[in-house]
Structure formats: C-alpha cells, structure tokens
GROMACS .gro file of C-alpha atoms in nm:
model
  297
    1MET     CA    1   0.001   0.003  -0.002
    2ASP     CA    2   0.132   0.347  -0.088
    3ASP     CA    3   0.220   0.596   0.188
    4ALA     CA    4  -0.068   0.830   0.091
    5LEU     CA    5  -0.315   0.575   0.240
    6SER     CA    6  -0.118   0.508   0.555
    7VAL     CA    7  -0.260   0.597   0.897
    8GLU     CA    8   0.002   0.866   0.950
    9SER     CA    9  -0.055   1.030   0.614
   10LEU     CA   10  -0.429   1.031   0.652
   11LEU     CA   11  -0.402   1.176   0.999
   12ALA     CA   12  -0.169   1.451   0.879
   13GLY     CA   13  -0.419   1.540   0.605
   14ALA     CA   14  -0.709   1.534   0.848
   15ARG     CA   15  -0.523   1.769   1.086
   16ARG     CA   16  -0.438   2.011   0.803
   17PHE     CA   17  -0.795   2.038   0.676
   18ALA     CA   18  -0.937   2.049   1.028
   19HIS     CA   19  -0.720   2.359   1.090
   20LEU     CA   20  -0.831   2.513   0.763
   21ALA     CA   21  -1.191   2.455   0.866
   22MET     CA   22  -1.131   2.638   1.195
   23VAL     CA   23  -0.985   2.931   1.009
   24ALA     CA   24  -1.295   2.946   0.790
   25HIS     CA   25  -1.523   2.914   1.090
   26GLY     CA   26  -1.346   3.210   1.253
   27ARG     CA   27  -1.426   3.419   0.947
   28SER     CA   28  -1.787   3.297   0.942
   29ASP     CA   29  -1.734   3.135   0.604
   30HIS     CA   30  -1.962   2.840   0.672
   31GLU     CA   31  -1.948   2.688   0.327
   32LEU     CA   32  -1.572   2.676   0.330
   33PHE     CA   33  -1.584   2.544   0.688
   34ALA     CA   34  -1.810   2.258   0.571
   35LEU     CA   35  -1.580   2.185   0.272
   36HIS     CA   36  -1.262   2.166   0.480
   37GLY     CA   37  -1.433   2.005   0.779
   38GLY     CA   38  -1.580   1.735   0.557
   39VAL     CA   39  -1.243   1.656   0.406
   40ALA     CA   40  -1.092   1.634   0.759
   41VAL     CA   41  -1.365   1.390   0.865
   42GLU     CA   42  -1.311   1.178   0.554
   43ARG     CA   43  -0.937   1.155   0.605
   44LEU     CA   44  -0.977   1.078   0.972
   45ALA     CA   45  -1.248   0.817   0.906
   46LYS     CA   46  -1.026   0.643   0.650
   47ALA     CA   47  -0.737   0.649   0.897
   48ALA     CA   48  -0.958   0.471   1.152
   49LEU     CA   49  -1.053   0.211   0.893
   50VAL     CA   50  -0.698   0.159   0.776
   51ALA     CA   51  -0.590   0.104   1.137
   52LYS     CA   52  -0.827  -0.195   1.142
   53SER     CA   53  -0.752  -0.319   0.796
   54PRO     CA   54  -0.652  -0.138   0.474
   55ALA     CA   55  -0.898  -0.357   0.287
   56LEU     CA   56  -1.184  -0.166   0.454
   57LEU     CA   57  -1.117   0.122   0.210
   58LEU     CA   58  -1.202  -0.096  -0.092
   59GLU     CA   59  -1.505  -0.007  -0.299
   60MET     CA   60  -1.728  -0.314  -0.317
   61ARG     CA   61  -1.734  -0.297  -0.695
   62GLY     CA   62  -1.356  -0.234  -0.708
   63LYS     CA   63  -1.119  -0.441  -0.914
   64VAL     CA   64  -0.918  -0.715  -0.758
   65ASP     CA   65  -0.602  -0.508  -0.835
   66ALA     CA   66  -0.724  -0.251  -0.584
   67LEU     CA   67  -0.761  -0.521  -0.319
   68PHE     CA   68  -0.408  -0.641  -0.381
   69HIS     CA   69  -0.280  -0.286  -0.359
   70LEU     CA   70  -0.458  -0.194  -0.038
   71THR     CA   71  -0.348  -0.508   0.138
   72GLY     CA   72   0.008  -0.474   0.018
   73VAL     CA   73   0.007  -0.801  -0.168
   74LYS     CA   74   0.083  -0.641  -0.507
   75ARG     CA   75   0.126  -0.276  -0.602
   76SER     CA   76  -0.103  -0.143  -0.876
   77ASP     CA   77   0.020   0.091  -1.139
   78ASN     CA   78  -0.330   0.219  -1.194
   79ARG     CA   79  -0.510   0.478  -0.978
   80VAL     CA   80  -0.678   0.305  -0.682
   81HIS     CA   81  -1.026   0.437  -0.605
   82THR     CA   82  -1.126   0.417  -0.240
   83ILE     CA   83  -1.460   0.481  -0.072
   84GLY     CA   84  -1.591   0.830  -0.010
   85ALA     CA   85  -1.667   1.006   0.315
   86GLY     CA   86  -2.028   0.883   0.339
   87GLU     CA   87  -1.934   0.519   0.295
   88ALA     CA   88  -1.640   0.549   0.531
   89ILE     CA   89  -1.870   0.686   0.802
   90SER     CA   90  -2.127   0.420   0.730
   91ARG     CA   91  -1.870   0.144   0.776
   92LEU     CA   92  -1.744   0.294   1.097
   93ARG     CA   93  -2.100   0.298   1.231
   94LYS     CA   94  -2.155  -0.061   1.130
   95LEU     CA   95  -1.839  -0.146   1.324
   96ASP     CA   96  -1.970   0.050   1.626
   97MET     CA   97  -1.676   0.286   1.600
   98LEU     CA   98  -1.889   0.600   1.534
   99PRO     CA   99  -2.239   0.684   1.662
  100ASP     CA  100  -2.518   0.828   1.457
  101ASP     CA  101  -2.492   1.211   1.449
  102PRO     CA  102  -2.729   1.425   1.237
  103GLY     CA  103  -2.492   1.714   1.268
  104LEU     CA  104  -2.212   1.507   1.108
  105ASP     CA  105  -2.449   1.395   0.827
  106ASP     CA  106  -2.538   1.760   0.761
  107LEU     CA  107  -2.162   1.850   0.745
  108ILE     CA  108  -2.093   1.580   0.490
  109GLU     CA  109  -2.396   1.677   0.281
  110LEU     CA  110  -2.276   2.037   0.274
  111ARG     CA  111  -1.927   1.929   0.184
  112ASN     CA  112  -2.064   1.719  -0.102
  113GLY     CA  113  -2.284   1.995  -0.231
  114VAL     CA  114  -2.602   1.799  -0.164
  115ALA     CA  115  -2.719   2.072   0.071
  116HIS     CA  116  -2.644   2.446   0.085
  117ALA     CA  117  -2.568   2.663   0.384
  118THR     CA  118  -2.855   2.908   0.422
  119GLN     CA  119  -2.841   3.021   0.786
  120ASP     CA  120  -2.595   3.255   0.953
  121ASN     CA  121  -2.558   3.010   1.248
  122GLU     CA  122  -2.481   2.708   1.027
  123GLY     CA  123  -2.120   2.702   1.154
  124SER     CA  124  -2.216   2.710   1.516
  125GLU     CA  125  -2.436   2.408   1.459
  126LEU     CA  126  -2.176   2.209   1.266
  127LEU     CA  127  -1.867   2.284   1.472
  128PRO     CA  128  -1.973   2.059   1.765
  129ALA     CA  129  -2.041   1.775   1.519
  130LEU     CA  130  -1.690   1.808   1.373
  131ALA     CA  131  -1.543   1.825   1.724
  132ARG     CA  132  -1.730   1.521   1.847
  133THR     CA  133  -1.629   1.314   1.544
  134VAL     CA  134  -1.264   1.406   1.574
  135GLU     CA  135  -1.262   1.325   1.944
  136THR     CA  136  -1.429   0.986   1.893
  137LEU     CA  137  -1.198   0.877   1.609
  138LEU     CA  138  -0.878   1.005   1.773
  139THR     CA  139  -0.969   0.820   2.090
  140ASP     CA  140  -1.009   0.501   1.882
  141LEU     CA  141  -0.671   0.567   1.719
  142ARG     CA  142  -0.517   0.647   2.062
  143ARG     CA  143  -0.397   0.987   1.947
  144ASP     CA  144  -0.371   1.307   2.149
  145LEU     CA  145  -0.661   1.545   2.096
  146THR     CA  146  -0.476   1.859   2.207
  147ALA     CA  147  -0.184   1.786   1.973
  148PHE     CA  148  -0.425   1.737   1.684
  149TRP     CA  149  -0.606   2.074   1.738
  150ASP     CA  150  -0.305   2.269   1.865
  151ARG     CA  151  -0.408   2.638   1.898
  152TRP     CA  152  -0.772   2.551   1.827
  153ALA     CA  153  -0.798   2.314   2.127
  154GLU     CA  154  -0.961   2.572   2.352
  155THR     CA  155  -1.218   2.672   2.080
  156VAL     CA  156  -1.311   2.306   2.037
  157ARG     CA  157  -1.339   2.253   2.413
  158LEU     CA  158  -1.579   2.545   2.437
  159ALA     CA  159  -1.791   2.409   2.151
  160LEU     CA  160  -1.844   2.090   2.348
  161ASP     CA  161  -1.890   2.245   2.696
  162GLU     CA  162  -2.220   2.099   2.811
  163ALA     CA  163  -2.204   2.307   3.133
  164ARG     CA  164  -2.304   2.614   2.928
  165THR     CA  165  -2.623   2.688   2.740
  166GLU     CA  166  -2.620   2.671   2.360
  167LEU     CA  167  -2.615   3.049   2.339
  168GLU     CA  168  -2.324   3.075   2.589
  169ARG     CA  169  -2.125   2.813   2.396
  170ASP     CA  170  -2.185   2.993   2.072
  171VAL     CA  171  -2.075   3.334   2.211
  172GLN     CA  172  -1.767   3.187   2.383
  173VAL     CA  173  -1.661   3.013   2.060
  174ARG     CA  174  -1.702   3.340   1.871
  175LEU     CA  175  -1.488   3.521   2.131
  176GLN     CA  176  -1.213   3.265   2.099
  177GLN     CA  177  -1.225   3.272   1.717
  178ALA     CA  178  -1.215   3.653   1.724
  179ARG     CA  179  -0.895   3.639   1.935
  180HIS     CA  180  -0.740   3.424   1.667
  181VAL     CA  181  -0.834   3.679   1.403
  182ALA     CA  182  -0.671   3.959   1.604
  183GLU     CA  183  -0.354   3.751   1.661
  184GLU     CA  184  -0.330   3.679   1.290
  185ARG     CA  185  -0.364   4.047   1.199
  186PHE     CA  186  -0.067   4.142   1.414
  187ALA     CA  187   0.139   3.833   1.355
  188GLY     CA  188   0.495   3.924   1.254
  189LEU     CA  189   0.465   4.291   1.358
  190PRO     CA  190   0.693   4.444   1.622
  191ASP     CA  191   0.616   4.389   1.990
  192GLY     CA  192   0.375   4.645   2.119
  193ALA     CA  193   0.207   4.710   1.784
  194LEU     CA  194  -0.137   4.600   1.910
  195LYS     CA  195  -0.109   4.812   2.222
  196ARG     CA  196  -0.008   5.117   2.021
  197PHE     CA  197  -0.300   5.064   1.788
  198GLN     CA  198  -0.543   5.039   2.079
  199GLU     CA  199  -0.409   5.355   2.234
  200SER     CA  200  -0.452   5.540   1.901
  201GLN     CA  201  -0.823   5.449   1.873
  202GLY     CA  202  -1.091   5.699   1.952
  203LYS     CA  203  -1.410   5.616   2.139
  204ALA     CA  204  -1.711   5.699   1.918
  205PHE     CA  205  -2.022   5.869   2.048
  206ASN     CA  206  -2.288   5.962   1.791
  207LEU     CA  207  -2.655   6.048   1.830
  208ALA     CA  208  -2.946   6.018   1.588
  209LEU     CA  209  -3.296   6.119   1.694
  210MET     CA  210  -3.571   5.947   1.488
  211THR     CA  211  -3.842   6.210   1.548
  212GLU     CA  212  -4.140   6.026   1.392
  213GLU     CA  213  -4.080   5.716   1.608
  214ASN     CA  214  -3.948   5.914   1.903
  215ILE     CA  215  -3.647   5.681   1.913
  216LEU     CA  216  -3.293   5.781   1.997
  217LEU     CA  217  -3.010   5.584   1.839
  218VAL     CA  218  -2.670   5.605   2.004
  219GLU     CA  219  -2.344   5.473   1.867
  220THR     CA  220  -2.086   5.441   2.141
  221GLY     CA  221  -1.778   5.239   2.222
  222VAL     CA  222  -1.684   4.963   2.462
  223ARG     CA  223  -1.369   4.758   2.506
  224CYS     CA  224  -1.402   4.444   2.296
  225PRO     CA  225  -1.431   4.137   2.516
  226ALA     CA  226  -1.219   3.942   2.268
  227CYS     CA  227  -0.928   4.167   2.179
  228ASP     CA  228  -0.963   4.472   2.412
  229SER     CA  229  -0.974   4.720   2.119
  230TRP     CA  230  -1.255   4.976   2.099
  231ALA     CA  231  -1.563   4.813   1.950
  232ASN     CA  232  -1.868   5.001   1.824
  233VAL     CA  233  -2.196   4.949   2.003
  234VAL     CA  234  -2.538   5.065   1.874
  235MET     CA  235  -2.804   5.124   2.138
  236GLN     CA  236  -3.168   5.229   2.105
  237GLY     CA  237  -3.383   5.421   2.356
  238GLY     CA  238  -3.630   5.699   2.405
  239ASP     CA  239  -3.537   6.063   2.379
  240SER     CA  240  -3.415   6.260   2.681
  241ALA     CA  241  -3.767   6.389   2.756
  242THR     CA  242  -3.915   6.039   2.794
  243ASN     CA  243  -3.716   5.728   2.881
  244SER     CA  244  -3.355   5.763   2.775
  245ASN     CA  245  -3.263   5.550   3.074
  246ARG     CA  246  -3.411   5.246   2.901
  247PHE     CA  247  -3.164   5.166   2.631
  248VAL     CA  248  -3.169   4.842   2.432
  249THR     CA  249  -2.849   4.715   2.277
  250SER     CA  250  -2.883   4.644   1.907
  251GLY     CA  251  -2.536   4.503   1.847
  252LEU     CA  252  -2.157   4.524   1.873
  253ARG     CA  253  -1.905   4.513   1.598
  254CYS     CA  254  -1.528   4.516   1.653
  255PRO     CA  255  -1.329   4.648   1.353
  256MET     CA  256  -1.012   4.476   1.479
  257CYS     CA  257  -1.117   4.110   1.539
  258HIS     CA  258  -1.453   4.127   1.359
  259LEU     CA  259  -1.642   4.001   1.668
  260SER     CA  260  -2.014   4.054   1.622
  261LEU     CA  261  -2.273   4.036   1.905
  262THR     CA  262  -2.645   4.097   1.885
  263GLY     CA  263  -2.883   4.173   2.170
  264ALA     CA  264  -2.867   4.177   2.547
  265GLU     CA  265  -2.835   3.803   2.597
  266GLU     CA  266  -2.522   3.777   2.380
  267PHE     CA  267  -2.370   4.083   2.555
  268GLU     CA  268  -2.421   3.920   2.896
  269ALA     CA  269  -2.283   3.585   2.771
  270ALA     CA  270  -1.972   3.776   2.657
  271GLY     CA  271  -1.927   3.922   3.005
  272LEU     CA  272  -2.018   4.277   2.913
  273ASP     CA  273  -2.182   4.482   3.192
  274LEU     CA  274  -2.497   4.621   3.035
  275GLY     CA  275  -2.596   4.811   3.344
  276SER     CA  276  -2.278   5.016   3.351
  277LEU     CA  277  -2.290   5.071   2.977
  278ASN     CA  278  -2.657   5.194   3.001
  279ASP     CA  279  -2.576   5.427   3.289
  280ALA     CA  280  -2.273   5.574   3.114
  281THR     CA  281  -2.467   5.618   2.789
  282THR     CA  282  -2.763   5.775   2.962
  283SER     CA  283  -2.539   6.024   3.149
  284GLU     CA  284  -2.373   6.126   2.824
  285VAL     CA  285  -2.706   6.163   2.642
  286VAL     CA  286  -2.853   6.376   2.919
  287ARG     CA  287  -2.535   6.595   2.927
  288ARG     CA  288  -2.545   6.658   2.555
  289PHE     CA  289  -2.912   6.742   2.553
  290ALA     CA  290  -2.863   6.976   2.851
  291ASP     CA  291  -2.565   7.142   2.678
  292PRO     CA  292  -2.602   7.129   2.298
  293GLY     CA  293  -2.245   7.261   2.262
  294ALA     CA  294  -2.119   6.941   2.420
  295ALA     CA  295  -2.211   6.745   2.110
  296SER     CA  296  -1.921   6.904   1.924
  297ALA     CA  297  -1.682   6.878   2.220
   0.00000   0.00000   0.00000
C-alpha cells in the first residue's frame, strides 16, 4: 500500500484540513468550513478504517487489483479508487466505532454539495459535530486530541462544553475565534504594535434622533471582550424627555477582530456589563441634551 493511504498520512491530512476549517469558521465562512471540515472527517475516518484493515477502504465494486494494492500483496500501477466520506462513516457505524450524528451527516452533505448553507448560524451548529467526530476517532486511534487541534484546542473545548447553554457556547466560541483573528492580523509585527493601535483608537459617540418614532439611536464604544480594542456598540432608547434611561443594545461590531454580538443576551454571555454601559450612555445623552455645545466637544 502506498504511503498516501497510511494511517500517519491520512491523520496529517485530516489535521491540516481541520485547521483550515477552523480558520474558515473564525471568518464565518460556513461553506468553506463545511468543505474543509468534511475533508478532515473523510481523512480521519479512513485512517480509523486503515488502522483496522486497509482492505476496509475498498469499494465493493472495485477491481481485484485494488484489493491487492490496499493489502500490500501487489502494487497497482493504476489509480486506486477508495470509498468516499459517506461510505467510510457508514462502515465505521456498522463497526460500532462511530455513533449516529445528524450534525455530522449535515456537514458531509454540505461538503458534497447535496445541501447548501442558508443560515448565519450554520457554522455554530456544525462545529460541535466536527469536534465530536474528531474526538471519537482520535480516541479510537489512541492519538492526543490537544496535539491534533493545537491552538484551536480551547475553541473546540468550548464548543463541547455541556455546562453552558447553547447561546453561551456559541458566544464563547465566537470570542475565541475573534482572538485568533486579532492575533493573525498582528502576527509578525513588532512587539507592542497591538497596544499602540489600541491607544490610538478613539471612542465613538454619535446620536441620531428618529423624530417620527421618538427613538434615539446612540453609537458608542466599549472595550471588545475578545481583543480589548474599542468596539462600536449601537443602542436604542427614548429621547431625553421620555425614557432615555431604558436603552436596548442592538449590536456590537469590533473592527479589529470582527467580533459581532447581537442583543442583550449575547452581551451578557460575553461578560459585558450592560448596566454600567446603559448608565454611562444615559449620562452622556443627558449631558449633551442639556448642553447642545457638548455634542461638538
């Protein structure tokens, strides 16, 4: 059997594509995540089968030359076709090496182009399936999970943290992925470059009064919970004459690490103090309405 179908070669390929999948996940590119994640699962599934017997990669309608090649009896000069991801997973399940997992099936369907990603949270739903599958197969192969994931190990751990709610897991994974994005942007730059950038940032504070709806929109800033840069926050409340003390957070967007949060629940899951942010925003709004000249200060 050639080296490309050895356990070590398949494992190396699975690790490479799993890391590419995590990069895509951090950029919210869910289709690319499914593509790379599906390839990672296929390589890892084949590695698990080869560890049992190389003949388990044989297509049932394959030629006898392929059987000889896979078992090392006689090398074939022709290209050897092995089973695909779906069949590899099916065989592992029949061998009780891999449990049924609808999330994994969805990942493979997306990878094969049978289905198409249509929801913004597709990646958050598929990442746990990828993580569970990798953990199961690496355990069977007696390989170290942390060494396989390397710098993505904490992100994967968070994706599988059953002690948190689904929303909390999703937000914590996004925070960790955003940190990776920030690290990549400053990789190779002189020490202190990130700190100097953060010190050069200005904190935004803009007001927009929607007179017909009697709604006040405020754009302000808060330290990003992922990279500590200034992130933009949009809040909505009544005008100063009514209920400006009742602001509702619409969302957060960090220009540095691209972290995006929506609504009060995600803010709280990220560890942001909404009470303090509301109080500070209210005080500034009242000050500016009391002193119109302060708006340009």
